[in-house]
mmCIF file of C-alpha atoms in Angstrom:
data_model
loop_
_atom_site.group_PDB
_atom_site.id
_atom_site.type_symbol
_atom_site.label_atom_id
_atom_site.label_comp_id
_atom_site.label_asym_id
_atom_site.label_seq_id
_atom_site.Cartn_x
_atom_site.Cartn_y
_atom_site.Cartn_z
ATOM 1 C CA MET A 1 -3.272 43.336 2.759
ATOM 2 C CA GLN A 2 -6.091 43.067 5.284
ATOM 3 C CA TYR A 3 -6.731 39.551 6.582
ATOM 4 C CA VAL A 4 -10.190 38.242 5.638
ATOM 5 C CA LYS A 5 -12.090 35.772 7.789
ATOM 6 C CA PRO A 6 -12.518 32.440 5.930
ATOM 7 C CA THR A 7 -16.024 31.094 5.340
ATOM 8 C CA SER A 8 -14.915 27.544 6.275
ATOM 9 C CA LEU A 9 -12.029 25.920 8.128
ATOM 10 C CA LEU A 10 -11.991 22.973 5.726
ATOM 11 C CA THR A 11 -9.360 22.909 3.004
ATOM 12 C CA LYS A 12 -10.277 22.314 -0.649
ATOM 13 C CA ASN A 13 -8.541 18.924 -0.592
ATOM 14 C CA GLU A 14 -9.545 17.975 2.954
ATOM 15 C CA SER A 15 -9.951 14.202 2.463
ATOM 16 C CA HIS A 16 -6.609 13.846 0.643
ATOM 17 C CA ARG A 17 -4.939 16.109 3.190
ATOM 18 C CA LEU A 18 -6.131 13.928 6.071
ATOM 19 C CA GLU A 19 -5.083 10.773 4.234
ATOM 20 C CA LYS A 20 -1.561 12.124 3.801
ATOM 21 C CA LEU A 21 -1.424 13.232 7.432
ATOM 22 C CA ARG A 22 -2.299 9.736 8.589
ATOM 23 C CA ASP A 23 0.346 8.278 6.275
ATOM 24 C CA TYR A 24 2.948 10.100 8.349
ATOM 25 C CA HIS A 25 1.900 8.270 11.560
ATOM 26 C CA ILE A 26 2.707 11.413 13.528
ATOM 27 C CA LEU A 27 -0.550 11.979 15.401
ATOM 28 C CA ASP A 28 -0.577 11.169 19.133
ATOM 29 C CA THR A 29 3.143 10.417 19.236
ATOM 30 C CA HIS A 30 5.479 11.454 22.027
ATOM 31 C CA SER A 31 7.585 14.595 21.880
ATOM 32 C CA GLU A 32 10.895 14.120 20.074
ATOM 33 C CA ASP A 33 14.197 15.900 20.401
ATOM 34 C CA THR A 34 14.439 16.505 16.639
ATOM 35 C CA PHE A 35 11.169 18.448 16.437
ATOM 36 C CA ASP A 36 11.705 20.181 19.778
ATOM 37 C CA LYS A 37 15.069 21.518 18.544
ATOM 38 C CA ILE A 38 13.370 22.975 15.466
ATOM 39 C CA ALA A 39 10.755 24.651 17.661
ATOM 40 C CA LEU A 40 13.555 25.993 19.873
ATOM 41 C CA MET A 41 15.254 27.497 16.817
ATOM 42 C CA VAL A 42 11.982 29.282 15.979
ATOM 43 C CA THR A 43 11.879 30.909 19.423
ATOM 44 C CA GLN A 44 15.479 32.045 18.996
ATOM 45 C CA VAL A 45 14.932 33.429 15.488
ATOM 46 C CA PHE A 46 11.936 35.497 16.645
ATOM 47 C CA SER A 47 13.169 36.149 20.206
ATOM 48 C CA CYS A 48 9.762 34.938 21.389
ATOM 49 C CA PRO A 49 9.003 32.738 24.388
ATOM 50 C CA SER A 50 6.730 30.174 22.701
ATOM 51 C CA ALA A 51 6.702 28.073 19.530
ATOM 52 C CA PHE A 52 4.744 25.058 18.341
ATOM 53 C CA ILE A 53 4.846 22.344 15.698
ATOM 54 C CA SER A 54 1.251 21.262 15.216
ATOM 55 C CA PHE A 55 -0.721 18.895 13.006
ATOM 56 C CA ILE A 56 -4.334 19.550 12.081
ATOM 57 C CA ASP A 57 -6.535 16.473 12.313
ATOM 58 C CA GLU A 58 -10.191 16.223 11.325
ATOM 59 C CA ASP A 59 -11.557 18.084 14.366
ATOM 60 C CA ARG A 60 -8.538 18.758 16.563
ATOM 61 C CA ILE A 61 -5.004 20.084 16.630
ATOM 62 C CA PHE A 62 -2.255 17.766 17.797
ATOM 63 C CA ILE A 63 0.782 19.652 19.116
ATOM 64 C CA LYS A 64 3.915 17.622 18.472
ATOM 65 C CA SER A 65 6.322 20.176 19.954
ATOM 66 C CA ASN A 66 5.153 22.586 22.619
ATOM 67 C CA LEU A 67 7.714 25.137 23.780
ATOM 68 C CA SER A 68 5.401 27.254 25.912
ATOM 69 C CA PRO A 69 3.913 27.470 29.425
ATOM 70 C CA LEU A 70 0.761 25.765 28.074
ATOM 71 C CA ALA A 71 0.356 22.290 29.578
ATOM 72 C CA PHE A 72 -1.588 20.527 26.820
ATOM 73 C CA ASN A 73 -0.852 18.936 23.448
ATOM 74 C CA GLU A 74 -4.282 19.056 21.880
ATOM 75 C CA ALA A 75 -6.871 21.731 21.076
ATOM 76 C CA LYS A 76 -10.147 22.034 19.223
ATOM 77 C CA ARG A 77 -9.660 22.737 15.551
ATOM 78 C CA GLU A 78 -12.198 25.561 15.460
ATOM 79 C CA GLU A 79 -10.400 27.356 18.317
ATOM 80 C CA SER A 80 -6.858 27.131 16.974
ATOM 81 C CA LEU A 81 -5.213 29.875 14.937
ATOM 82 C CA SER A 82 -3.302 27.137 13.107
ATOM 83 C CA SER A 83 -6.598 26.135 11.483
ATOM 84 C CA LEU A 84 -6.523 29.478 9.673
ATOM 85 C CA VAL A 85 -2.924 28.960 8.535
ATOM 86 C CA ILE A 86 -3.472 25.702 6.602
ATOM 87 C CA LEU A 87 -6.017 27.543 4.423
ATOM 88 C CA GLN A 88 -3.166 29.716 3.117
ATOM 89 C CA ASP A 89 -0.229 28.979 0.831
ATOM 90 C CA ASP A 90 2.164 31.336 2.595
ATOM 91 C CA VAL A 91 3.145 32.651 5.990
ATOM 92 C CA VAL A 92 0.386 34.137 8.145
ATOM 93 C CA VAL A 93 1.428 36.978 10.446
ATOM 94 C CA PHE A 94 -0.733 38.796 12.975
ATOM 95 C CA ASN A 95 1.467 41.570 14.343
ATOM 96 C CA ASP A 96 -1.325 42.439 16.772
ATOM 97 C CA THR A 97 -4.257 40.038 16.979
ATOM 98 C CA HIS A 98 -6.422 42.687 18.670
ATOM 99 C CA THR A 99 -6.590 44.652 15.419
ATOM 100 C CA ILE A 100 -8.373 41.802 13.618
ATOM 101 C CA PRO A 101 -12.015 41.478 14.794
ATOM 102 C CA HIS A 102 -12.688 37.760 14.292
ATOM 103 C CA VAL A 103 -9.192 36.799 15.525
ATOM 104 C CA ARG A 104 -9.609 39.003 18.610
ATOM 105 C CA GLU A 105 -12.626 36.846 19.571
ATOM 106 C CA ASN A 106 -10.549 33.660 19.683
ATOM 107 C CA PRO A 107 -10.426 32.205 23.248
ATOM 108 C CA TYR A 108 -6.628 31.939 23.139
ATOM 109 C CA VAL A 109 -6.445 35.603 22.172
ATOM 110 C CA SER A 110 -9.150 37.202 24.300
ATOM 111 C CA GLY A 111 -8.168 35.540 27.601
ATOM 112 C CA GLU A 112 -5.712 36.805 30.204
ATOM 113 C CA ASN A 113 -2.171 36.885 28.774
ATOM 114 C CA GLY A 114 -3.663 35.903 25.454
ATOM 115 C CA VAL A 115 -1.886 35.769 22.111
ATOM 116 C CA ARG A 116 -1.111 39.232 20.727
ATOM 117 C CA PHE A 117 1.546 38.274 18.186
ATOM 118 C CA PHE A 118 1.229 35.228 15.959
ATOM 119 C CA ALA A 119 3.307 34.057 12.973
ATOM 120 C CA ALA A 120 3.020 30.659 11.327
ATOM 121 C CA VAL A 121 3.775 28.817 8.098
ATOM 122 C CA PRO A 122 1.943 25.728 6.815
ATOM 123 C CA LEU A 123 3.717 22.378 6.654
ATOM 124 C CA LYS A 124 3.150 21.635 2.976
ATOM 125 C CA THR A 125 3.688 18.095 1.677
ATOM 126 C CA PRO A 126 5.251 17.436 -1.760
ATOM 127 C CA GLU A 127 1.690 16.881 -3.050
ATOM 128 C CA GLY A 128 0.667 20.353 -1.853
ATOM 129 C CA TYR A 129 -1.360 19.352 1.211
ATOM 130 C CA ASN A 130 -1.068 21.530 4.321
ATOM 131 C CA VAL A 131 -0.992 18.990 7.142
ATOM 132 C CA GLY A 132 0.163 21.253 9.951
ATOM 133 C CA THR A 133 2.029 24.394 10.978
ATOM 134 C CA ILE A 134 5.094 25.812 12.676
ATOM 135 C CA SER A 135 3.976 28.770 14.731
ATOM 136 C CA VAL A 136 5.449 31.319 17.119
ATOM 137 C CA ILE A 137 3.520 33.487 19.589
ATOM 138 C CA ASP A 138 3.978 36.241 22.125
ATOM 139 C CA THR A 139 1.734 38.043 24.572
ATOM 140 C CA HIS A 140 2.882 41.387 23.167
ATOM 141 C CA PRO A 141 2.509 42.858 19.646
ATOM 142 C CA ARG A 142 5.580 42.475 17.429
ATOM 143 C CA GLU A 143 6.941 43.252 13.979
ATOM 144 C CA VAL A 144 8.716 40.670 11.832
ATOM 145 C CA THR A 145 11.574 40.914 9.358
ATOM 146 C CA PRO A 146 11.928 39.211 5.952
ATOM 147 C CA LEU A 147 14.843 37.206 7.343
ATOM 148 C CA GLN A 148 12.676 35.819 10.144
ATOM 149 C CA ILE A 149 9.963 34.861 7.657
ATOM 150 C CA ASN A 150 12.471 33.091 5.411
ATOM 151 C CA MET A 151 13.911 31.196 8.366
ATOM 152 C CA LEU A 152 10.419 30.071 9.390
ATOM 153 C CA LYS A 153 9.775 28.768 5.856
ATOM 154 C CA MET A 154 13.099 26.937 5.810
ATOM 155 C CA LEU A 155 12.404 25.253 9.155
ATOM 156 C CA ALA A 156 8.980 24.176 7.900
ATOM 157 C CA LYS A 157 10.632 22.477 4.909
ATOM 158 C CA ILE A 158 13.009 20.679 7.264
ATOM 159 C CA VAL A 159 10.049 19.311 9.247
ATOM 160 C CA VAL A 160 8.347 18.053 6.071
ATOM 161 C CA ASP A 161 11.610 16.528 4.811
ATOM 162 C CA LYS A 162 11.927 14.680 8.114
ATOM 163 C CA LEU A 163 8.383 13.335 7.780
ATOM 164 C CA GLU A 164 8.947 12.286 4.163
ATOM 165 C CA ASN A 165 12.205 10.495 5.000
ATOM 166 C CA ARG A 166 10.444 8.530 7.719
ATOM 167 C CA LEU A 167 7.593 7.695 5.361
ATOM 168 C CA ARG A 168 9.992 6.461 2.672
ATOM 169 C CA TYR A 169 11.874 4.338 5.200
ATOM 170 C CA ARG A 170 8.670 2.780 6.520
ATOM 171 C CA LYS A 171 7.437 2.038 2.991
ATOM 172 C CA THR A 172 10.784 0.450 2.149
ATOM 173 C CA ILE A 173 10.508 -1.837 5.165
ATOM 174 C CA GLU A 174 6.890 -2.667 4.297
ATOM 175 C CA SER A 175 7.921 -3.367 0.714
ATOM 176 C CA GLN A 176 10.643 -5.771 1.850
ATOM 177 C CA ILE A 177 8.192 -7.539 4.149
ATOM 178 C CA ASP A 178 5.726 -7.828 1.266
ATOM 179 C CA LEU A 179 8.418 -9.316 -0.963
ATOM 180 C CA MET A 180 9.320 -11.869 1.690
ATOM 181 C CA ASN A 181 5.654 -12.743 2.190
ATOM 182 C CA ILE A 182 5.236 -13.177 -1.554
ATOM 183 C CA THR A 183 8.264 -15.450 -1.747
ATOM 184 C CA LEU A 184 7.201 -17.543 1.243
ATOM 185 C CA HIS A 185 3.747 -17.893 -0.244
ATOM 186 C CA GLU A 186 5.073 -18.834 -3.672
ATOM 187 C CA ILE A 187 7.329 -21.644 -2.410
ATOM 188 C CA LYS A 188 4.508 -23.353 -0.515
ATOM 189 C CA ASN A 189 3.233 -25.211 -3.590
ATOM 190 C CA PRO A 190 6.610 -26.652 -4.702
ATOM 191 C CA LEU A 191 7.310 -27.650 -1.099
ATOM 192 C CA ALA A 192 3.978 -29.465 -0.983
ATOM 193 C CA SER A 193 4.865 -31.231 -4.232
ATOM 194 C CA ILE A 194 8.238 -32.309 -2.841
ATOM 195 C CA LYS A 195 6.589 -33.623 0.323
ATOM 196 C CA LEU A 196 4.015 -35.553 -1.672
ATOM 197 C CA ALA A 197 6.626 -36.988 -4.071
ATOM 198 C CA ASN A 198 8.682 -38.160 -1.091
ATOM 199 C CA GLU A 199 5.661 -39.939 0.368
ATOM 200 C CA ILE A 200 5.001 -41.707 -2.942
ATOM 201 C CA ILE A 201 8.648 -42.792 -3.305
ATOM 202 C CA SER A 202 8.648 -44.225 0.207
ATOM 203 C CA LYS A 203 5.642 -46.402 -0.693
ATOM 204 C CA ASP A 204 6.462 -47.321 -4.287
ATOM 205 C CA GLY A 205 10.082 -47.422 -5.485
ATOM 206 C CA THR A 206 9.045 -47.839 -9.120
ATOM 207 C CA LYS A 207 7.856 -44.204 -9.140
ATOM 208 C CA ILE A 208 11.314 -42.836 -8.340
ATOM 209 C CA PRO A 209 12.171 -41.593 -11.889
ATOM 210 C CA ASN A 210 8.918 -39.648 -12.274
ATOM 211 C CA MET A 211 9.026 -38.277 -8.745
ATOM 212 C CA ALA A 212 12.697 -37.322 -9.083
ATOM 213 C CA GLU A 213 11.817 -35.132 -12.059
ATOM 214 C CA MET A 214 9.028 -33.489 -10.059
ATOM 215 C CA ILE A 215 11.339 -32.852 -7.121
ATOM 216 C CA LYS A 216 13.954 -31.380 -9.451
ATOM 217 C CA SER A 217 11.359 -29.041 -10.975
ATOM 218 C CA SER A 218 10.050 -27.983 -7.546
ATOM 219 C CA VAL A 219 13.537 -27.287 -6.204
ATOM 220 C CA GLY A 220 14.254 -25.187 -9.294
ATOM 221 C CA ARG A 221 11.101 -23.184 -8.688
ATOM 222 C CA ILE A 222 12.070 -22.538 -5.053
ATOM 223 C CA LYS A 223 15.571 -21.423 -6.092
ATOM 224 C CA SER A 224 14.058 -19.121 -8.692
ATOM 225 C CA LYS A 225 11.754 -17.516 -6.105
ATOM 226 C CA LEU A 226 14.582 -16.925 -3.643
ATOM 227 C CA SER A 227 16.683 -15.437 -6.440
ATOM 228 C CA ASP A 228 13.795 -13.120 -7.356
ATOM 229 C CA LEU A 229 13.581 -11.975 -3.746
ATOM 230 C CA LEU A 230 17.257 -11.012 -3.717
ATOM 231 C CA LYS A 231 16.904 -9.149 -7.020
ATOM 232 C CA GLN A 232 13.795 -7.259 -5.964
ATOM 233 C CA SER A 233 15.361 -6.243 -2.644
ATOM 234 C CA GLU A 234 17.944 -4.289 -4.659
ATOM 235 C CA LEU A 235 15.303 -2.262 -6.491
ATOM 236 C CA GLU A 236 13.895 1.023 -5.284
ATOM 237 C CA GLU A 237 10.959 0.820 -2.910
ATOM 238 C CA ASN A 238 7.596 -0.419 -4.182
ATOM 239 C CA GLN A 239 8.908 -1.407 -7.596
ATOM 240 C CA ILE A 240 8.837 -4.712 -9.408
ATOM 241 C CA VAL A 241 10.528 -5.339 -12.731
ATOM 242 C CA LEU A 242 8.843 -7.220 -15.576
ATOM 243 C CA PHE A 243 10.917 -9.377 -17.919
ATOM 244 C CA ILE A 244 8.797 -9.534 -21.041
ATOM 245 C CA GLU A 245 9.198 -12.555 -23.310
ATOM 246 C CA GLU A 246 7.169 -14.690 -25.682
ATOM 247 C CA ILE A 247 5.133 -17.274 -23.793
ATOM 248 C CA ASP A 248 3.895 -20.566 -25.181
ATOM 249 C CA LEU A 249 0.639 -21.046 -23.315
ATOM 250 C CA LYS A 250 0.436 -24.737 -24.233
ATOM 251 C CA GLU A 251 3.822 -25.354 -22.639
ATOM 252 C CA LEU A 252 2.797 -23.335 -19.590
ATOM 253 C CA PHE A 253 -0.388 -25.408 -19.190
ATOM 254 C CA MET A 254 1.603 -28.652 -19.482
ATOM 255 C CA ARG A 255 3.884 -27.501 -16.663
ATOM 256 C CA LEU A 256 0.872 -26.615 -14.537
ATOM 257 C CA GLN A 257 -0.592 -30.050 -15.127
ATOM 258 C CA SER A 258 2.679 -31.709 -14.170
ATOM 259 C CA ASN A 259 2.955 -29.615 -10.990
ATOM 260 C CA PHE A 260 -0.620 -30.041 -9.791
ATOM 261 C CA ASP A 261 -1.744 -33.496 -10.930
ATOM 262 C CA LEU A 262 -0.443 -35.174 -7.777
ATOM 263 C CA LEU A 263 -1.994 -32.609 -5.415
ATOM 264 C CA ALA A 264 -5.345 -32.856 -7.205
ATOM 265 C CA ALA A 265 -5.224 -36.666 -7.330
ATOM 266 C CA ARG A 266 -4.677 -36.780 -3.598
ATOM 267 C CA LYS A 267 -8.192 -35.326 -3.191
ATOM 268 C CA GLY A 268 -9.637 -37.322 -6.062
ATOM 269 C CA GLN A 269 -9.955 -34.167 -8.148
ATOM 270 C CA SER A 270 -9.458 -33.812 -11.896
ATOM 271 C CA ILE A 271 -7.979 -30.839 -13.771
ATOM 272 C CA ILE A 272 -9.100 -30.233 -17.345
ATOM 273 C CA PHE A 273 -7.079 -27.834 -19.519
ATOM 274 C CA ASP A 274 -8.888 -26.323 -22.510
ATOM 275 C CA LEU A 275 -6.602 -24.478 -24.929
ATOM 276 C CA PRO A 276 -7.737 -23.845 -28.526
ATOM 277 C CA GLU A 277 -4.982 -24.232 -31.103
ATOM 278 C CA SER A 278 -5.398 -20.610 -32.206
ATOM 279 C CA THR A 279 -4.425 -19.421 -28.738
ATOM 280 C CA SER A 280 -0.801 -20.335 -28.278
ATOM 281 C CA GLN A 281 1.567 -17.391 -27.757
ATOM 282 C CA PHE A 282 1.564 -13.972 -26.150
ATOM 283 C CA PHE A 283 4.077 -11.552 -24.598
ATOM 284 C CA ALA A 284 4.346 -11.139 -20.815
ATOM 285 C CA ASP A 285 6.547 -11.909 -17.826
ATOM 286 C CA LYS A 286 6.600 -15.714 -17.862
ATOM 287 C CA ALA A 287 7.453 -16.100 -14.173
ATOM 288 C CA LYS A 288 4.695 -13.704 -13.089
ATOM 289 C CA ILE A 289 2.075 -15.320 -15.335
ATOM 290 C CA SER A 290 3.108 -18.700 -13.966
ATOM 291 C CA ASP A 291 2.703 -17.333 -10.429
ATOM 292 C CA ILE A 292 -0.769 -16.026 -11.271
ATOM 293 C CA LEU A 293 -1.954 -19.393 -12.594
ATOM 294 C CA HIS A 294 -0.240 -21.307 -9.786
ATOM 295 C CA ASN A 295 -2.091 -19.236 -7.201
ATOM 296 C CA LEU A 296 -5.479 -19.604 -8.877
ATOM 297 C CA LEU A 297 -5.120 -23.342 -9.515
ATOM 298 C CA SER A 298 -3.758 -23.944 -6.019
ATOM 299 C CA ASN A 299 -6.786 -22.158 -4.548
ATOM 300 C CA ALA A 300 -9.171 -24.141 -6.731
ATOM 301 C CA ILE A 301 -7.692 -27.406 -5.441
ATOM 302 C CA LYS A 302 -7.520 -26.154 -1.870
ATOM 303 C CA TYR A 303 -11.134 -24.946 -1.624
ATOM 304 C CA SER A 304 -12.841 -27.579 -3.817
ATOM 305 C CA TYR A 305 -14.346 -30.733 -2.399
ATOM 306 C CA HIS A 306 -12.955 -34.231 -2.886
ATOM 307 C CA GLY A 307 -13.801 -35.551 -6.324
ATOM 308 C CA ALA A 308 -14.323 -32.067 -7.788
ATOM 309 C CA GLU A 309 -13.627 -31.089 -11.397
ATOM 310 C CA ILE A 310 -11.485 -28.016 -12.091
ATOM 311 C CA LYS A 311 -11.263 -26.416 -15.519
ATOM 312 C CA VAL A 312 -8.611 -24.043 -16.890
ATOM 313 C CA ILE A 313 -9.954 -22.457 -20.061
ATOM 314 C CA ALA A 314 -8.039 -20.093 -22.359
ATOM 315 C CA THR A 315 -9.601 -18.052 -25.169
ATOM 316 C CA GLU A 316 -8.482 -15.129 -27.307
ATOM 317 C CA ILE A 317 -10.802 -12.096 -27.382
ATOM 318 C CA ASN A 318 -10.170 -8.708 -29.034
ATOM 319 C CA GLY A 319 -6.388 -8.765 -28.744
ATOM 320 C CA HIS A 320 -6.446 -10.204 -25.221
ATOM 321 C CA ILE A 321 -5.914 -13.609 -23.697
ATOM 322 C CA ARG A 322 -8.694 -14.631 -21.305
ATOM 323 C CA ILE A 323 -7.894 -17.404 -18.828
ATOM 324 C CA GLU A 324 -10.641 -18.785 -16.611
ATOM 325 C CA VAL A 325 -9.979 -21.071 -13.652
ATOM 326 C CA LYS A 326 -13.330 -22.629 -12.821
ATOM 327 C CA ASP A 327 -14.278 -24.978 -9.996
ATOM 328 C CA ASN A 328 -17.509 -26.423 -8.644
ATOM 329 C CA GLY A 329 -16.494 -25.966 -5.029
ATOM 330 C CA GLN A 330 -17.655 -23.865 -2.081
ATOM 331 C CA GLY A 331 -18.369 -20.682 -4.014
ATOM 332 C CA LEU A 332 -18.409 -17.122 -2.694
ATOM 333 C CA ASP A 333 -21.039 -14.821 -1.235
ATOM 334 C CA GLU A 334 -21.214 -11.033 -1.763
ATOM 335 C CA SER A 335 -19.228 -10.347 1.407
ATOM 336 C CA ASP A 336 -16.417 -12.632 0.214
ATOM 337 C CA ILE A 337 -16.221 -10.961 -3.198
ATOM 338 C CA GLU A 338 -15.984 -7.468 -1.627
ATOM 339 C CA ARG A 339 -12.791 -8.306 0.290
ATOM 340 C CA LEU A 340 -11.481 -11.056 -1.980
ATOM 341 C CA PHE A 341 -8.292 -9.375 -3.234
ATOM 342 C CA THR A 342 -7.265 -7.617 -0.020
ATOM 343 C CA LYS A 343 -4.282 -8.708 2.043
ATOM 344 C CA PHE A 344 -4.924 -11.334 4.724
ATOM 345 C CA ALA A 345 -8.606 -11.540 3.766
ATOM 346 C CA LYS A 346 -10.563 -14.100 5.788
ATOM 347 C CA LEU A 347 -13.316 -15.631 3.669
ATOM 348 C CA SER A 348 -16.211 -17.924 4.465
ATOM 349 C CA SER A 349 -14.692 -20.770 2.402
ATOM 350 C CA LYS A 350 -12.313 -23.141 4.207
ATOM 351 C CA PRO A 351 -9.661 -25.508 2.815
ATOM 352 C CA THR A 352 -11.166 -28.960 2.349
ATOM 353 C CA GLY A 353 -8.006 -30.997 2.919
ATOM 354 C CA LYS A 354 -6.492 -29.398 6.032
ATOM 355 C CA GLU A 355 -4.340 -27.112 3.863
ATOM 356 C CA THR A 356 -3.153 -23.795 5.300
ATOM 357 C CA SER A 357 -3.978 -20.327 4.009
ATOM 358 C CA ASN A 358 -2.455 -16.941 4.889
ATOM 359 C CA GLY A 359 -4.790 -14.754 2.817
ATOM 360 C CA LEU A 360 -2.008 -13.366 0.614
ATOM 361 C CA GLY A 361 -2.383 -15.354 -2.608
ATOM 362 C CA LEU A 362 -5.163 -13.416 -4.306
ATOM 363 C CA SER A 363 -3.720 -10.055 -3.275
ATOM 364 C CA ILE A 364 -0.414 -11.030 -4.888
ATOM 365 C CA THR A 365 -2.202 -12.393 -7.956
ATOM 366 C CA LYS A 366 -4.133 -9.151 -8.469
ATOM 367 C CA SER A 367 -0.909 -7.134 -8.214
ATOM 368 C CA PHE A 368 0.820 -9.267 -10.846
ATOM 369 C CA VAL A 369 -2.171 -9.067 -13.187
ATOM 370 C CA GLU A 370 -2.346 -5.278 -12.896
ATOM 371 C CA LEU A 371 1.396 -4.991 -13.531
ATOM 372 C CA HIS A 372 0.591 -6.423 -16.981
ATOM 373 C CA ASN A 373 -2.233 -3.894 -17.503
ATOM 374 C CA GLY A 374 -4.674 -6.754 -17.135
ATOM 375 C CA THR A 375 -7.790 -7.375 -15.063
ATOM 376 C CA ILE A 376 -8.964 -10.116 -12.735
ATOM 377 C CA GLU A 377 -12.452 -10.803 -11.463
ATOM 378 C CA ALA A 378 -14.231 -13.480 -9.489
ATOM 379 C CA VAL A 379 -17.681 -14.750 -10.432
ATOM 380 C CA SER A 380 -19.769 -17.052 -8.263
ATOM 381 C CA PRO A 381 -23.508 -17.829 -8.296
ATOM 382 C CA GLY A 382 -23.334 -18.227 -4.512
ATOM 383 C CA LYS A 383 -22.276 -20.574 -1.744
ATOM 384 C CA ASP A 384 -21.616 -24.171 -2.809
ATOM 385 C CA GLN A 385 -22.135 -23.261 -6.459
ATOM 386 C CA GLY A 386 -18.528 -22.945 -7.540
ATOM 387 C CA THR A 387 -16.302 -20.019 -8.481
ATOM 388 C CA SER A 388 -14.640 -18.736 -11.640
ATOM 389 C CA PHE A 389 -11.553 -16.522 -11.562
ATOM 390 C CA ILE A 390 -11.136 -14.743 -14.876
ATOM 391 C CA VAL A 391 -7.829 -13.138 -15.848
ATOM 392 C CA THR A 392 -7.667 -10.960 -18.963
ATOM 393 C CA LEU A 393 -4.258 -9.897 -20.287
ATOM 394 C CA PRO A 394 -3.139 -8.044 -23.432
ATOM 395 C CA LEU A 395 -1.596 -10.385 -25.997
ATOM 396 C CA ARG A 396 1.303 -8.002 -26.524
ATOM 397 C CA TYR A 397 3.229 -6.039 -23.956
ATOM 398 C CA GLU A 398 6.316 -3.853 -24.442
ATOM 399 C CA LYS A 399 9.236 -6.225 -24.918
ATOM 400 C CA GLU A 400 11.801 -4.119 -23.057
ATOM 401 C CA HIS A 401 12.038 -4.178 -19.282
ATOM 402 C CA SER A 402 9.546 -1.918 -17.564
ATOM 403 C CA LEU A 403 9.239 -0.673 -14.029
ATOM 404 C CA SER A 404 5.847 -0.594 -12.388
ATOM 405 C CA GLU A 405 4.540 0.164 -8.929
ATOM 406 C CA PHE A 406 3.695 -2.768 -6.623
ATOM 407 C CA SER A 407 0.548 -2.289 -4.286
ATOM 408 C CA SER A 408 -1.060 -5.023 -1.287
#
């Protein structure tokens, strides 16, 4: 079949292809023995002097392995023959480049000792994106055998497998770090409660029974979080398990009140819980729902002024439970809302009582809400006009354990 000049060097899925390429973190890295050995095998299979493992970026070619006299590791995309290869689904072979008009015009072909023989196969990801090539060249025309072609395809799969293994390992590490960050974030509130209870006991011994119960509850919450971390670390990467059970929302609100009354009172704040009698039970992961409300209420206390009023309002709408955490604090501007649920987001609002913030809470909260097929949104009229965080969750969720992806 005669080779036809393509009308464009861009692939049909160019943006997704580039996204996957960047996920590999392979661009602009040093040469590695593993890839160089694969390139060496290509030269031996074809009995050719030069072979390359290349990755096609937006407007350039990055050469990861360069077994040739050429002393560079980058080329313009429009000048590279590899740019033609990623447009194909199979091996591209030019037995003699001078017999193909538009290829003959290529600067690497037309120059002195230019490329006369060229064979390459795309590096195809599991999603079907061609992110690069393995290629072999010679300055003399050549013929290829089916065995050589099959070997080239096999070596290309080995390269992609290597990239995928590295990607999975990196994501596993990132997932473990995320889990540790979540756990560290989640034990901050019970630690603050323990610290505050200790201060009260040291000043007023009559409060020991009440404070002892609070300390016991906070320690239990910390132990639970550490246990969750150990369990999640045993799961496959990026997965969190939901333990679905019937939740009594009234009981959950009472626990929230018990946990946060002291922290709010320290800033002269009041927390009002509004729960209609008709809204009492729904099915979800109790620990995760508790985490969601802990994060939202903790933020409301943290970013509201002294003497502020905070409301937690639950209503039932069209088979869903809607929980609103509303404060009359610092509010949010449009820029804040745009980056509100991203990891380590830095917002214009600042804690009003010298509390610390690592920018993880809302990102974690959003992940837990979405695991329940729910939604979360923030509404604010503007700066210093308060904020409402609204969580909407289905009343019923599958009762058996379910695995879902976790994203930051």
